[in-house]
């Protein structure tokens, strides 16, 4: 556990369930993280593109880390709790017991992870309907959303899972249920991942059209017929059982939850930027994009009126910031891709050994190594002959093509640490070029974006941050608190407690700017050319696939 100092005033607990770990933080009313702790959670990969977790394992980790961060704190100071989590699908039976989402019948593995792509044929059929609800997900539903996963369960595990299921939860909503005993859903989850609309609710015709009419018959009890705005208090707060599990006082406020990326957006996008000479100063919040970069990356932009962006999810009303429409771009594999490329390289053992000997992380060592080999060149120019297309796990935005594959152009027979450093750099650049691709799609549709706000694990990597500034040509703002997602979760708890009149008020007070990274505008021509090559790569991939498909 990491602790700064003893809390002296009001404070809130934020609990964040990521892909591979659960984290908790104690956050004061000014947005300072007083203590934080983390614990890994298990992932099962029983088949290619199948990723599963256990809700019991996740809840146990939530309890463990929360007890650590509140240890020694006066219980009367803790005013509220907020949860965020990945948009994974949790299945339980009518008695709320875990239900297997696998053919092996392993009931403890009852969570289909967000990055699970088993429902590829189901989502293809859903998209073929061209139903009107698809206009709110960029025109094409992602395999990472819940309807295709539900359809997969019905078609593949009808007797063992579908017919026995009592409730299907998005993971953030499962956590608020576990804490309060109330099955209310968050507007964030049902709007962003389930096709609920904030004005019309569920659309019966959609569920009937895709073959899930069963959900309509019971008035949507299984997927949620009581919806709350993020930050609203849920039920009567913590139940006695949950309070004991978490080490918190019974009855303290529990907030309607958020998806993890949205919590990160909440933690950074509303910060006061006065005095930092940023183009978004004295501009509405709609000039900003929050980018949450971890295992995957999400690009969150808000608008006062709905903007429909082809290939970008949304517009979703009040899904992150109340009263504003949200568009959400994304990349399905970013941190995971960098790890995959680096750890799979033949020189990785050498890197691991040298990084350990210098007491550095492998990525800090790689960044230093790039500085050694760049000579007189700017470090980014080292990849003039090396180019990566980063969709090793398909393209979420703006091409919405699950079938796209990764590409690397410019490989040689070299196998050393220099070559590993270069492919690492080219991969980071490819991710940043993908961000530029998403931002251009959003701007073409009507967004006016001039500043990026980054948070998440990858925002701790200075090379990743600088490449995003240089390649997009926009300044990057890093929050004062590295754990912005946890601050976002705590903001929810603060609102549920009644200590703030609105999410916006809490965002402004609890979100703090740390460092600003400016783009090197003198490098613009080089990165414009890299971007041209980047777009050519996907053209060539589609061309060679067309040739092969004609066999």
Short mmCIF file of C-alpha atoms in Angstrom, two decimals:
data_model
loop_
_atom_site.label_atom_id
_atom_site.label_comp_id
_atom_site.label_asym_id
_atom_site.label_seq_id
_atom_site.Cartn_x
_atom_site.Cartn_y
_atom_site.Cartn_z
CA UNK A 1 0.00 0.00 0.00
CA UNK A 2 1.10 3.58 -0.70
CA UNK A 3 0.17 6.30 1.78
CA UNK A 4 0.87 10.04 1.77
CA UNK A 5 -0.47 11.33 5.07
CA UNK A 6 -3.32 11.00 7.51
CA UNK A 7 -6.62 12.37 6.23
CA UNK A 8 -7.85 15.28 8.38
CA UNK A 9 -11.20 16.18 6.79
CA UNK A 10 -13.89 14.59 4.67
CA UNK A 11 -12.73 11.76 2.44
CA UNK A 12 -14.11 9.24 -0.01
CA UNK A 13 -13.20 5.77 -1.22
CA UNK A 14 -12.78 5.08 -4.92
CA UNK A 15 -12.61 1.45 -6.06
CA UNK A 16 -11.45 0.65 -9.59
CA UNK A 17 -11.63 -2.80 -11.18
CA UNK A 18 -9.31 -2.95 -14.17
CA UNK A 19 -8.58 -5.84 -16.48
CA UNK A 20 -5.87 -7.42 -14.36
CA UNK A 21 -6.10 -5.80 -10.94
CA UNK A 22 -8.36 -4.09 -8.43
CA UNK A 23 -7.29 -0.80 -6.89
CA UNK A 24 -8.71 1.36 -4.13
CA UNK A 25 -7.87 4.86 -2.94
CA UNK A 26 -8.77 7.11 -0.07
CA UNK A 27 -9.25 10.58 -1.58
CA UNK A 28 -9.86 13.84 0.27
CA UNK A 29 -12.31 16.57 -0.74
CA UNK A 30 -9.57 18.38 -2.71
CA UNK A 31 -8.82 15.36 -4.89
CA UNK A 32 -5.60 14.32 -3.13
CA UNK A 33 -5.01 10.59 -2.97
CA UNK A 34 -4.17 9.93 0.68
CA UNK A 35 -3.60 6.18 0.31
CA UNK A 36 -3.97 3.58 -2.41
CA UNK A 37 -3.54 -0.16 -2.75
CA UNK A 38 -3.87 -2.75 -5.49
CA UNK A 39 -4.28 -6.50 -5.87
CA UNK A 40 -4.15 -8.71 -8.97
CA UNK A 41 -7.19 -10.64 -10.15
CA UNK A 42 -7.26 -13.79 -12.22
CA UNK A 43 -7.99 -14.06 -15.94
CA UNK A 44 -8.79 -17.36 -17.67
CA UNK A 45 -8.31 -17.81 -21.42
CA UNK A 46 -9.84 -21.26 -22.08
CA UNK A 47 -10.00 -20.76 -25.87
CA UNK A 48 -8.68 -18.18 -28.34
CA UNK A 49 -10.58 -14.87 -27.93
CA UNK A 50 -12.33 -16.17 -24.77
CA UNK A 51 -11.45 -14.21 -21.63
CA UNK A 52 -13.18 -14.96 -18.32
CA UNK A 53 -13.01 -13.82 -14.71
CA UNK A 54 -14.67 -14.59 -11.39
CA UNK A 55 -17.00 -12.10 -9.68
CA UNK A 56 -16.14 -13.69 -6.31
CA UNK A 57 -12.43 -13.18 -6.95
CA UNK A 58 -13.07 -9.57 -7.97
CA UNK A 59 -15.22 -8.77 -4.91
CA UNK A 60 -12.67 -10.38 -2.57
CA UNK A 61 -9.97 -8.16 -4.07
CA UNK A 62 -12.21 -5.08 -3.68
CA UNK A 63 -12.60 -5.89 0.01
CA UNK A 64 -8.89 -6.53 0.54
CA UNK A 65 -7.65 -3.27 -1.00
CA UNK A 66 -10.38 -1.16 0.60
CA UNK A 67 -9.54 -2.44 4.08
CA UNK A 68 -5.92 -1.48 3.46
CA UNK A 69 -6.59 2.13 2.41
CA UNK A 70 -9.00 2.90 5.26
CA UNK A 71 -6.91 1.25 7.96
CA UNK A 72 -6.39 3.69 10.82
CA UNK A 73 -8.79 6.29 9.41
CA UNK A 74 -11.58 7.68 11.59
CA UNK A 75 -14.74 6.08 10.18
CA UNK A 76 -16.71 9.32 10.58
CA UNK A 77 -14.48 11.01 7.99
CA UNK A 78 -15.40 8.53 5.23
CA UNK A 79 -18.46 9.98 3.51
CA UNK A 80 -19.04 7.89 0.41
CA UNK A 81 -17.89 5.10 -1.91
CA UNK A 82 -17.73 5.04 -5.70
CA UNK A 83 -17.06 2.06 -7.97
CA UNK A 84 -15.83 1.85 -11.52
CA UNK A 85 -14.96 -1.24 -13.53
CA UNK A 86 -14.37 -2.64 -16.96
CA UNK A 87 -17.52 -3.19 -19.01
CA UNK A 88 -17.42 -6.96 -18.52
CA UNK A 89 -20.56 -9.13 -18.34
CA UNK A 90 -21.41 -10.80 -14.99
CA UNK A 91 -23.94 -13.66 -14.93
CA UNK A 92 -25.70 -14.89 -11.78
CA UNK A 93 -28.70 -17.13 -11.19
CA UNK A 94 -32.02 -16.17 -9.57
CA UNK A 95 -30.42 -16.49 -6.11
CA UNK A 96 -27.48 -14.29 -7.24
CA UNK A 97 -25.08 -17.24 -7.31
CA UNK A 98 -22.34 -17.27 -9.99
CA UNK A 99 -23.29 -19.06 -13.21
CA UNK A 100 -20.76 -20.49 -15.65
CA UNK A 101 -20.19 -18.63 -18.92
CA UNK A 102 -18.21 -21.58 -20.28
CA UNK A 103 -18.89 -25.08 -21.57
CA UNK A 104 -16.73 -26.57 -18.81
CA UNK A 105 -19.42 -25.69 -16.25
CA UNK A 106 -17.01 -23.78 -14.00
CA UNK A 107 -19.51 -21.58 -12.15
CA UNK A 108 -16.87 -19.44 -10.47
CA UNK A 109 -15.84 -18.28 -13.97
CA UNK A 110 -19.02 -16.24 -14.42
CA UNK A 111 -17.65 -13.08 -16.06
CA UNK A 112 -17.15 -12.59 -19.81
CA UNK A 113 -14.47 -9.93 -20.01
CA UNK A 114 -14.85 -6.79 -22.11
CA UNK A 115 -12.05 -7.91 -24.43
CA UNK A 116 -13.64 -11.31 -25.12
CA UNK A 117 -14.38 -11.64 -28.84
CA UNK A 118 -16.22 -14.98 -28.84
CA UNK A 119 -19.43 -13.36 -30.16
CA UNK A 120 -18.03 -12.32 -33.56
CA UNK A 121 -20.73 -14.04 -35.63
CA UNK A 122 -23.47 -12.75 -33.31
CA UNK A 123 -22.38 -9.13 -33.63
CA UNK A 124 -22.17 -9.51 -37.40
CA UNK A 125 -25.81 -10.59 -37.48
CA UNK A 126 -26.83 -7.79 -35.12
CA UNK A 127 -25.15 -5.21 -37.35
CA UNK A 128 -26.86 -6.67 -40.41
CA UNK A 129 -30.24 -5.63 -38.92
CA UNK A 130 -29.26 -1.95 -39.27
CA UNK A 131 -31.63 -1.26 -36.38
CA UNK A 132 -31.99 2.38 -35.38
CA UNK A 133 -30.29 1.88 -32.00
CA UNK A 134 -27.03 1.22 -33.86
CA UNK A 135 -26.85 4.90 -34.80
CA UNK A 136 -25.86 5.53 -31.17
CA UNK A 137 -22.81 3.27 -31.38
CA UNK A 138 -21.22 4.82 -34.44
CA UNK A 139 -23.42 2.82 -36.83
CA UNK A 140 -21.74 -0.51 -36.01
CA UNK A 141 -21.99 -2.40 -32.73
CA UNK A 142 -18.75 -3.72 -31.24
CA UNK A 143 -18.25 -7.34 -30.23
CA UNK A 144 -17.14 -5.89 -26.89
CA UNK A 145 -20.67 -4.70 -26.09
CA UNK A 146 -23.21 -6.81 -24.22
CA UNK A 147 -25.99 -7.74 -26.71
CA UNK A 148 -23.76 -10.02 -28.84
CA UNK A 149 -22.41 -11.70 -25.70
CA UNK A 150 -25.95 -12.30 -24.44
CA UNK A 151 -26.90 -13.77 -27.80
CA UNK A 152 -23.82 -16.03 -27.70
CA UNK A 153 -24.86 -17.33 -24.29
CA UNK A 154 -28.38 -18.09 -25.53
CA UNK A 155 -27.12 -19.88 -28.63
CA UNK A 156 -24.24 -21.80 -27.03
CA UNK A 157 -25.11 -22.31 -23.35
CA UNK A 158 -28.91 -22.24 -23.43
CA UNK A 159 -29.64 -24.93 -20.85
CA UNK A 160 -26.64 -24.50 -18.55
CA UNK A 161 -26.58 -20.69 -18.45
CA UNK A 162 -29.24 -18.77 -20.36
CA UNK A 163 -32.31 -20.50 -18.93
CA UNK A 164 -30.91 -20.50 -15.38
CA UNK A 165 -29.77 -16.88 -15.40
CA UNK A 166 -31.52 -14.52 -13.02
CA UNK A 167 -29.52 -11.37 -13.72
CA UNK A 168 -27.01 -10.09 -16.24
CA UNK A 169 -24.92 -7.23 -14.83
CA UNK A 170 -22.34 -4.94 -16.28
CA UNK A 171 -19.45 -5.33 -13.82
CA UNK A 172 -19.76 -1.75 -12.41
CA UNK A 173 -23.43 -2.44 -11.63
CA UNK A 174 -22.62 -5.81 -10.08
CA UNK A 175 -20.33 -4.01 -7.64
CA UNK A 176 -22.96 -1.44 -6.60
CA UNK A 177 -25.45 -4.33 -6.14
CA UNK A 178 -22.94 -6.23 -4.04
CA UNK A 179 -22.45 -3.14 -1.87
CA UNK A 180 -26.13 -2.19 -1.45
CA UNK A 181 -28.32 -5.16 -2.38
CA UNK A 182 -30.05 -2.93 -4.95
CA UNK A 183 -30.16 -4.09 -8.60
CA UNK A 184 -30.34 -0.57 -10.05
CA UNK A 185 -28.15 0.01 -13.09
CA UNK A 186 -26.02 3.02 -13.97
CA UNK A 187 -27.09 5.14 -16.92
CA UNK A 188 -23.43 4.99 -18.01
CA UNK A 189 -23.34 1.21 -18.44
CA UNK A 190 -26.77 0.61 -19.96
CA UNK A 191 -26.48 3.51 -22.41
CA UNK A 192 -22.92 2.82 -23.50
CA UNK A 193 -22.91 -1.00 -23.67
CA UNK A 194 -26.54 -2.23 -23.75
CA UNK A 195 -28.43 0.15 -26.18
CA UNK A 196 -30.58 1.84 -23.52
CA UNK A 197 -31.40 5.44 -24.46
CA UNK A 198 -31.69 8.20 -21.87
CA UNK A 199 -34.92 9.50 -23.40
CA UNK A 200 -36.65 6.32 -24.56
CA UNK A 201 -35.25 3.54 -22.38
CA UNK A 202 -35.13 0.03 -23.85
CA UNK A 203 -36.30 -0.55 -27.43
CA UNK A 204 -38.42 -3.73 -27.51
CA UNK A 205 -38.10 -4.05 -31.27
CA UNK A 206 -34.31 -4.31 -31.11
CA UNK A 207 -34.25 -7.20 -28.64
CA UNK A 208 -37.00 -9.02 -30.53
CA UNK A 209 -35.22 -8.49 -33.86
CA UNK A 210 -31.94 -10.01 -32.65
CA UNK A 211 -33.59 -13.02 -30.99
CA UNK A 212 -33.49 -11.96 -27.34
CA UNK A 213 -37.22 -11.37 -26.89
CA UNK A 214 -36.96 -13.29 -23.57
CA UNK A 215 -35.56 -10.11 -21.99
CA UNK A 216 -38.63 -8.10 -23.02
CA UNK A 217 -41.10 -10.58 -21.51
CA UNK A 218 -39.98 -10.01 -17.92
CA UNK A 219 -39.91 -6.21 -18.39
CA UNK A 220 -36.12 -6.21 -18.54
CA UNK A 221 -35.73 -7.37 -14.95
CA UNK A 222 -32.69 -9.45 -15.90
CA UNK A 223 -30.79 -6.55 -17.46
CA UNK A 224 -32.20 -3.63 -15.47
CA UNK A 225 -35.45 -1.68 -15.26
CA UNK A 226 -34.31 0.81 -12.61
CA UNK A 227 -31.65 3.20 -13.92
CA UNK A 228 -29.73 5.87 -11.96
CA UNK A 229 -27.42 8.66 -13.12
CA UNK A 230 -23.73 8.23 -12.21
CA UNK A 231 -23.09 9.65 -8.75
CA UNK A 232 -26.67 9.25 -7.53
CA UNK A 233 -26.94 7.43 -4.19
CA UNK A 234 -27.95 3.76 -4.49
CA UNK A 235 -30.50 2.44 -2.01
CA UNK A 236 -29.72 3.04 1.66
CA UNK A 237 -25.96 2.82 1.23
CA UNK A 238 -23.67 0.01 2.37
CA UNK A 239 -25.45 -3.06 3.74
CA UNK A 240 -24.19 -4.52 7.03
CA UNK A 241 -22.64 -7.47 5.18
CA UNK A 242 -20.86 -5.31 2.60
CA UNK A 243 -19.71 -2.88 5.28
CA UNK A 244 -18.09 -5.75 7.17
CA UNK A 245 -16.50 -7.10 3.97
CA UNK A 246 -15.05 -3.71 3.01
CA UNK A 247 -14.11 -2.49 6.47
CA UNK A 248 -16.34 0.58 6.11
CA UNK A 249 -19.21 2.01 8.18
CA UNK A 250 -22.66 0.57 7.54
CA UNK A 251 -25.00 2.88 5.63
CA UNK A 252 -22.45 5.26 4.08
CA UNK A 253 -23.41 6.48 0.62
CA UNK A 254 -22.72 4.29 -2.39
CA UNK A 255 -22.84 5.95 -5.80
CA UNK A 256 -24.27 4.70 -9.06
CA UNK A 257 -21.13 3.55 -10.83
CA UNK A 258 -19.18 4.25 -14.01
CA UNK A 259 -17.25 2.23 -16.57
CA UNK A 260 -13.54 2.57 -15.75
CA UNK A 261 -12.65 4.74 -18.74
CA UNK A 262 -15.51 7.10 -17.92
CA UNK A 263 -14.28 7.40 -14.34
CA UNK A 264 -10.88 8.37 -15.72
CA UNK A 265 -12.55 10.97 -17.90
CA UNK A 266 -14.40 12.32 -14.88
CA UNK A 267 -11.16 12.54 -12.94
CA UNK A 268 -9.33 14.70 -15.49
CA UNK A 269 -11.55 16.42 -18.05
CA UNK A 270 -13.07 19.03 -15.74
CA UNK A 271 -9.87 20.29 -14.11
CA UNK A 272 -9.24 24.02 -13.77
CA UNK A 273 -6.56 24.96 -16.36
CA UNK A 274 -6.07 28.65 -15.56
CA UNK A 275 -2.49 29.83 -15.76
CA UNK A 276 -1.17 26.97 -17.88
CA UNK A 277 -1.35 28.77 -21.25
CA UNK A 278 -3.49 26.06 -22.80
CA UNK A 279 -5.77 26.53 -25.82
CA UNK A 280 -8.71 25.14 -23.83
CA UNK A 281 -8.46 27.90 -21.21
CA UNK A 282 -11.62 30.05 -21.26
CA UNK A 283 -13.10 27.48 -23.67
CA UNK A 284 -15.96 25.11 -22.89
CA UNK A 285 -15.15 21.60 -21.70
CA UNK A 286 -16.20 20.43 -25.17
CA UNK A 287 -12.75 21.52 -26.46
CA UNK A 288 -11.11 18.72 -24.48
CA UNK A 289 -10.71 14.98 -24.97
CA UNK A 290 -9.92 12.71 -22.05
CA UNK A 291 -7.77 9.77 -23.07
CA UNK A 292 -7.64 6.85 -20.65
CA UNK A 293 -4.75 4.58 -21.58
CA UNK A 294 -4.16 1.23 -19.99
CA UNK A 295 -4.63 -2.29 -21.37
CA UNK A 296 -6.76 -0.57 -24.01
CA UNK A 297 -7.37 3.13 -24.66
CA UNK A 298 -10.55 5.19 -24.70
CA UNK A 299 -10.98 8.69 -26.13
CA UNK A 300 -13.81 10.60 -24.42
CA UNK A 301 -15.17 13.79 -25.95
CA UNK A 302 -18.29 15.69 -24.87
CA UNK A 303 -20.64 18.03 -26.70
CA UNK A 304 -23.65 20.19 -25.90
CA UNK A 305 -25.67 18.69 -28.74
CA UNK A 306 -25.58 15.13 -30.09
CA UNK A 307 -22.81 14.51 -32.65
CA UNK A 308 -22.95 11.28 -34.63
CA UNK A 309 -19.43 10.16 -35.54
CA UNK A 310 -19.12 7.19 -37.90
CA UNK A 311 -17.12 4.46 -36.19
CA UNK A 312 -17.12 6.18 -32.79
CA UNK A 313 -19.50 5.13 -30.03
CA UNK A 314 -22.26 7.51 -28.96
CA UNK A 315 -23.62 10.09 -28.70
CA UNK A 316 -24.67 9.08 -25.19
CA UNK A 317 -26.54 11.66 -23.12
CA UNK A 318 -25.28 12.18 -19.53
CA UNK A 319 -23.22 8.97 -19.64
CA UNK A 320 -20.16 10.67 -18.15
CA UNK A 321 -20.81 14.37 -17.50
CA UNK A 322 -24.46 15.15 -16.65
CA UNK A 323 -26.16 17.27 -19.28
CA UNK A 324 -23.56 16.66 -21.99
CA UNK A 325 -23.43 14.17 -24.85
CA UNK A 326 -20.50 11.74 -24.90
CA UNK A 327 -18.65 10.27 -27.86
CA UNK A 328 -16.20 7.47 -27.11
CA UNK A 329 -13.47 6.37 -29.46
CA UNK A 330 -11.20 3.52 -28.55
CA UNK A 331 -8.34 1.16 -29.30
CA UNK A 332 -8.84 -2.43 -28.13
CA UNK A 333 -5.19 -3.16 -27.37
CA UNK A 334 -2.62 -0.52 -26.40
CA UNK A 335 -0.80 -1.38 -23.17
CA UNK A 336 -1.47 -5.01 -23.96
CA UNK A 337 -0.01 -4.53 -27.44
CA UNK A 338 3.16 -2.85 -26.17
CA UNK A 339 3.68 -5.71 -23.69
CA UNK A 340 3.01 -8.26 -26.44
CA UNK A 341 5.56 -6.73 -28.81
CA UNK A 342 8.27 -6.18 -26.20
CA UNK A 343 7.95 -9.47 -24.31
CA UNK A 344 7.70 -11.50 -27.49
CA UNK A 345 10.96 -10.18 -28.93
CA UNK A 346 14.01 -12.42 -28.95
CA UNK A 347 16.03 -9.74 -27.10
CA UNK A 348 13.56 -9.49 -24.22
CA UNK A 349 15.66 -11.62 -21.80
CA UNK A 350 18.61 -9.29 -22.39
CA UNK A 351 16.37 -6.27 -21.77
CA UNK A 352 14.98 -7.82 -18.60
CA UNK A 353 18.48 -8.55 -17.29
CA UNK A 354 19.87 -5.08 -18.02
CA UNK A 355 16.81 -3.28 -16.64
CA UNK A 356 17.04 -5.28 -13.41
CA UNK A 357 20.76 -4.58 -13.11
CA UNK A 358 20.10 -0.84 -13.39
CA UNK A 359 17.08 -1.01 -11.02
CA UNK A 360 14.76 0.34 -13.74
CA UNK A 361 11.52 -0.84 -15.26
CA UNK A 362 11.89 -2.37 -18.71
CA UNK A 363 10.16 0.65 -20.27
CA UNK A 364 12.31 3.23 -18.49
CA UNK A 365 15.35 1.28 -19.69
CA UNK A 366 14.03 1.17 -23.27
CA UNK A 367 13.40 4.92 -23.24
CA UNK A 368 16.98 5.51 -22.05
CA UNK A 369 18.32 3.13 -24.68
CA UNK A 370 16.50 5.03 -27.42
CA UNK A 371 18.16 8.24 -26.22
CA UNK A 372 21.54 6.51 -26.54
CA UNK A 373 21.02 5.33 -30.12
CA UNK A 374 19.29 8.40 -31.54
CA UNK A 375 22.56 10.35 -31.94
CA UNK A 376 21.71 13.80 -33.33
CA UNK A 377 18.20 12.87 -34.45
CA UNK A 378 15.00 13.50 -32.53
CA UNK A 379 14.15 10.11 -31.03
CA UNK A 380 10.91 9.75 -33.01
CA UNK A 381 12.77 9.98 -36.32
CA UNK A 382 14.48 6.63 -35.68
CA UNK A 383 11.49 4.86 -37.25
CA UNK A 384 11.75 6.43 -40.69
CA UNK A 385 11.89 2.91 -42.20
CA UNK A 386 9.83 1.05 -39.58
CA UNK A 387 6.04 1.25 -39.48
CA UNK A 388 3.35 -0.54 -37.46
CA UNK A 389 -0.39 -0.92 -37.92
CA UNK A 390 -1.53 -1.55 -34.30
CA UNK A 391 -4.81 -3.48 -34.71
CA UNK A 392 -3.53 -6.83 -33.42
CA UNK A 393 -6.94 -7.26 -31.72
CA UNK A 394 -9.11 -5.65 -34.41
CA UNK A 395 -10.06 -2.00 -34.87
CA UNK A 396 -12.61 -0.46 -32.50
CA UNK A 397 -12.49 3.12 -33.85
CA UNK A 398 -12.91 4.66 -36.32
CA UNK A 399 -12.94 1.71 -38.77
CA UNK A 400 -14.98 -0.65 -36.54
CA UNK A 401 -13.44 -3.70 -38.18
CA UNK A 402 -12.96 -6.62 -35.83
CA UNK A 403 -11.18 -8.62 -38.54
CA UNK A 404 -8.25 -6.22 -39.07
CA UNK A 405 -4.84 -7.57 -38.09
CA UNK A 406 -1.60 -6.01 -36.96
CA UNK A 407 1.16 -5.20 -39.46
CA UNK A 408 4.87 -4.40 -39.21
CA UNK A 409 6.76 -3.06 -42.24
CA UNK A 410 10.53 -2.60 -42.24
CA UNK A 411 11.87 -5.62 -40.35
CA UNK A 412 15.45 -6.80 -40.79
CA UNK A 413 17.44 -9.84 -39.66
CA UNK A 414 18.80 -7.93 -36.65
CA UNK A 415 17.84 -9.45 -33.31
CA UNK A 416 19.45 -7.21 -30.68
CA UNK A 417 18.35 -4.68 -28.10
CA UNK A 418 18.54 -1.80 -30.61
CA UNK A 419 15.94 -3.51 -32.77
CA UNK A 420 13.70 -4.23 -29.78
CA UNK A 421 13.87 -0.55 -28.79
CA UNK A 422 12.94 0.50 -32.33
CA UNK A 423 9.92 -1.81 -32.62
CA UNK A 424 8.82 -0.60 -29.18
CA UNK A 425 9.05 3.01 -30.39
CA UNK A 426 7.24 2.24 -33.65
CA UNK A 427 4.44 0.53 -31.72
CA UNK A 428 3.95 3.54 -29.44
CA UNK A 429 3.91 5.79 -32.50
CA UNK A 430 1.32 3.54 -34.17
CA UNK A 431 -0.95 3.85 -31.13
CA UNK A 432 -0.56 7.65 -31.25
CA UNK A 433 -1.27 7.64 -35.00
CA UNK A 434 -4.42 5.63 -34.22
CA UNK A 435 -5.42 8.35 -31.74
CA UNK A 436 -4.92 10.96 -34.46
CA UNK A 437 -7.15 8.86 -36.76
CA UNK A 438 -9.91 8.85 -34.11
CA UNK A 439 -9.59 12.58 -33.37
CA UNK A 440 -9.80 13.44 -37.06
CA UNK A 441 -13.01 11.42 -37.37
CA UNK A 442 -14.49 13.25 -34.37
CA UNK A 443 -13.44 16.65 -35.70
CA UNK A 444 -14.82 15.89 -39.17
CA UNK A 445 -18.21 15.16 -37.59
CA UNK A 446 -18.33 18.43 -35.65
CA UNK A 447 -16.17 18.22 -32.52
CA UNK A 448 -13.70 21.07 -31.90
CA UNK A 449 -10.79 19.59 -29.94
CA UNK A 450 -7.63 21.43 -28.97
CA UNK A 451 -6.27 19.71 -25.85
CA UNK A 452 -5.75 16.11 -24.70
CA UNK A 453 -6.05 15.07 -21.05
CA UNK A 454 -4.28 11.75 -20.41
CA UNK A 455 -4.55 9.34 -17.50
CA UNK A 456 -4.08 5.64 -16.87
CA UNK A 457 -1.00 3.46 -16.70
CA UNK A 458 0.48 4.45 -20.06
CA UNK A 459 0.33 8.15 -19.15
CA UNK A 460 3.21 7.41 -16.75
CA UNK A 461 5.46 6.68 -19.74
CA UNK A 462 7.00 9.99 -20.94
CA UNK A 463 7.72 8.60 -24.42
CA UNK A 464 4.08 7.56 -24.87
CA UNK A 465 2.91 11.03 -23.78
CA UNK A 466 5.38 12.95 -25.99
CA UNK A 467 4.54 10.89 -29.05
CA UNK A 468 0.84 11.65 -28.56
CA UNK A 469 1.58 15.37 -28.32
CA UNK A 470 3.88 15.35 -31.39
CA UNK A 471 1.70 13.15 -33.58
CA UNK A 472 -1.64 14.84 -32.81
CA UNK A 473 -0.10 18.33 -32.65
CA UNK A 474 -2.03 19.03 -29.45
CA UNK A 475 -0.79 19.75 -25.92
CA UNK A 476 -1.21 16.90 -23.44
CA UNK A 477 -2.31 17.59 -19.88
CA UNK A 478 -1.37 15.13 -17.14
CA UNK A 479 -3.24 15.24 -13.87
CA UNK A 480 -1.53 16.02 -10.57
CA UNK A 481 -2.75 12.69 -9.25
CA UNK A 482 -1.48 9.81 -11.35
CA UNK A 483 -4.43 7.69 -10.18
CA UNK A 484 -7.05 9.75 -12.03
CA UNK A 485 -9.42 6.82 -12.48
CA UNK A 486 -9.52 6.36 -8.71
CA UNK A 487 -10.14 10.08 -8.26
CA UNK A 488 -13.04 9.77 -10.71
CA UNK A 489 -14.51 6.91 -8.68
CA UNK A 490 -14.09 8.94 -5.50
CA UNK A 491 -15.86 11.90 -7.15
CA UNK A 492 -18.87 9.61 -7.55
CA UNK A 493 -18.79 8.79 -3.83
CA UNK A 494 -18.46 12.48 -3.00
CA UNK A 495 -21.56 13.30 -5.03
CA UNK A 496 -23.56 10.42 -3.53
CA UNK A 497 -22.69 11.71 -0.05
CA UNK A 498 -24.30 15.08 -0.79
CA UNK A 499 -21.07 17.00 -0.11
CA UNK A 500 -21.14 18.45 -3.63
CA UNK A 501 -24.15 19.85 -5.43
CA UNK A 502 -23.17 18.32 -8.77
CA UNK A 503 -20.65 16.16 -10.61
CA UNK A 504 -19.34 19.31 -12.32
CA UNK A 505 -18.64 21.01 -8.97
CA UNK A 506 -16.81 17.95 -7.69
CA UNK A 507 -14.81 17.61 -10.94
CA UNK A 508 -13.61 21.21 -10.74
CA UNK A 509 -12.55 20.92 -7.09
CA UNK A 510 -11.11 17.40 -7.07
CA UNK A 511 -9.45 17.28 -10.52
CA UNK A 512 -5.98 18.89 -10.51
CA UNK A 513 -3.49 19.57 -13.30
CA UNK A 514 0.05 18.32 -12.85
CA UNK A 515 2.24 18.66 -15.93
CA UNK A 516 1.65 19.93 -19.48
CA UNK A 517 3.54 18.35 -22.40
CA UNK A 518 3.71 20.52 -25.52
CA UNK A 519 4.12 19.13 -29.05
CA UNK A 520 7.33 19.71 -30.98
CA UNK A 521 5.74 21.60 -33.86
CA UNK A 522 9.03 21.53 -35.78
CA UNK A 523 8.55 17.75 -36.17
CA UNK A 524 5.15 18.13 -37.82
CA UNK A 525 6.26 17.30 -41.37
CA UNK A 526 7.85 14.00 -40.29
CA UNK A 527 4.74 12.86 -38.43
CA UNK A 528 2.44 13.97 -41.23
CA UNK A 529 4.41 11.62 -43.50
CA UNK A 530 4.26 8.83 -40.91
CA UNK A 531 0.49 9.32 -40.84
CA UNK A 532 0.30 9.01 -44.63
CA UNK A 533 2.14 5.69 -44.41
CA UNK A 534 -0.11 4.62 -41.51
CA UNK A 535 -3.24 5.08 -43.61
CA UNK A 536 -1.62 3.30 -46.55
CA UNK A 537 -0.99 0.24 -44.39
CA UNK A 538 -4.68 -0.44 -43.83
CA UNK A 539 -5.39 0.20 -47.51
CA UNK A 540 -2.82 -2.45 -48.45
CA UNK A 541 -4.20 -4.90 -45.86
CA UNK A 542 -7.69 -4.58 -47.28
CA UNK A 543 -6.32 -4.89 -50.83
CA UNK A 544 -4.39 -8.11 -50.19
CA UNK A 545 -7.34 -9.58 -48.28
CA UNK A 546 -9.59 -8.82 -51.23
CA UNK A 547 -7.13 -10.60 -53.52
CA UNK A 548 -6.98 -13.65 -51.27
CA UNK A 549 -10.75 -13.75 -50.79
CA UNK A 550 -11.17 -14.05 -54.54
CA UNK A 551 -9.42 -17.45 -54.55
#
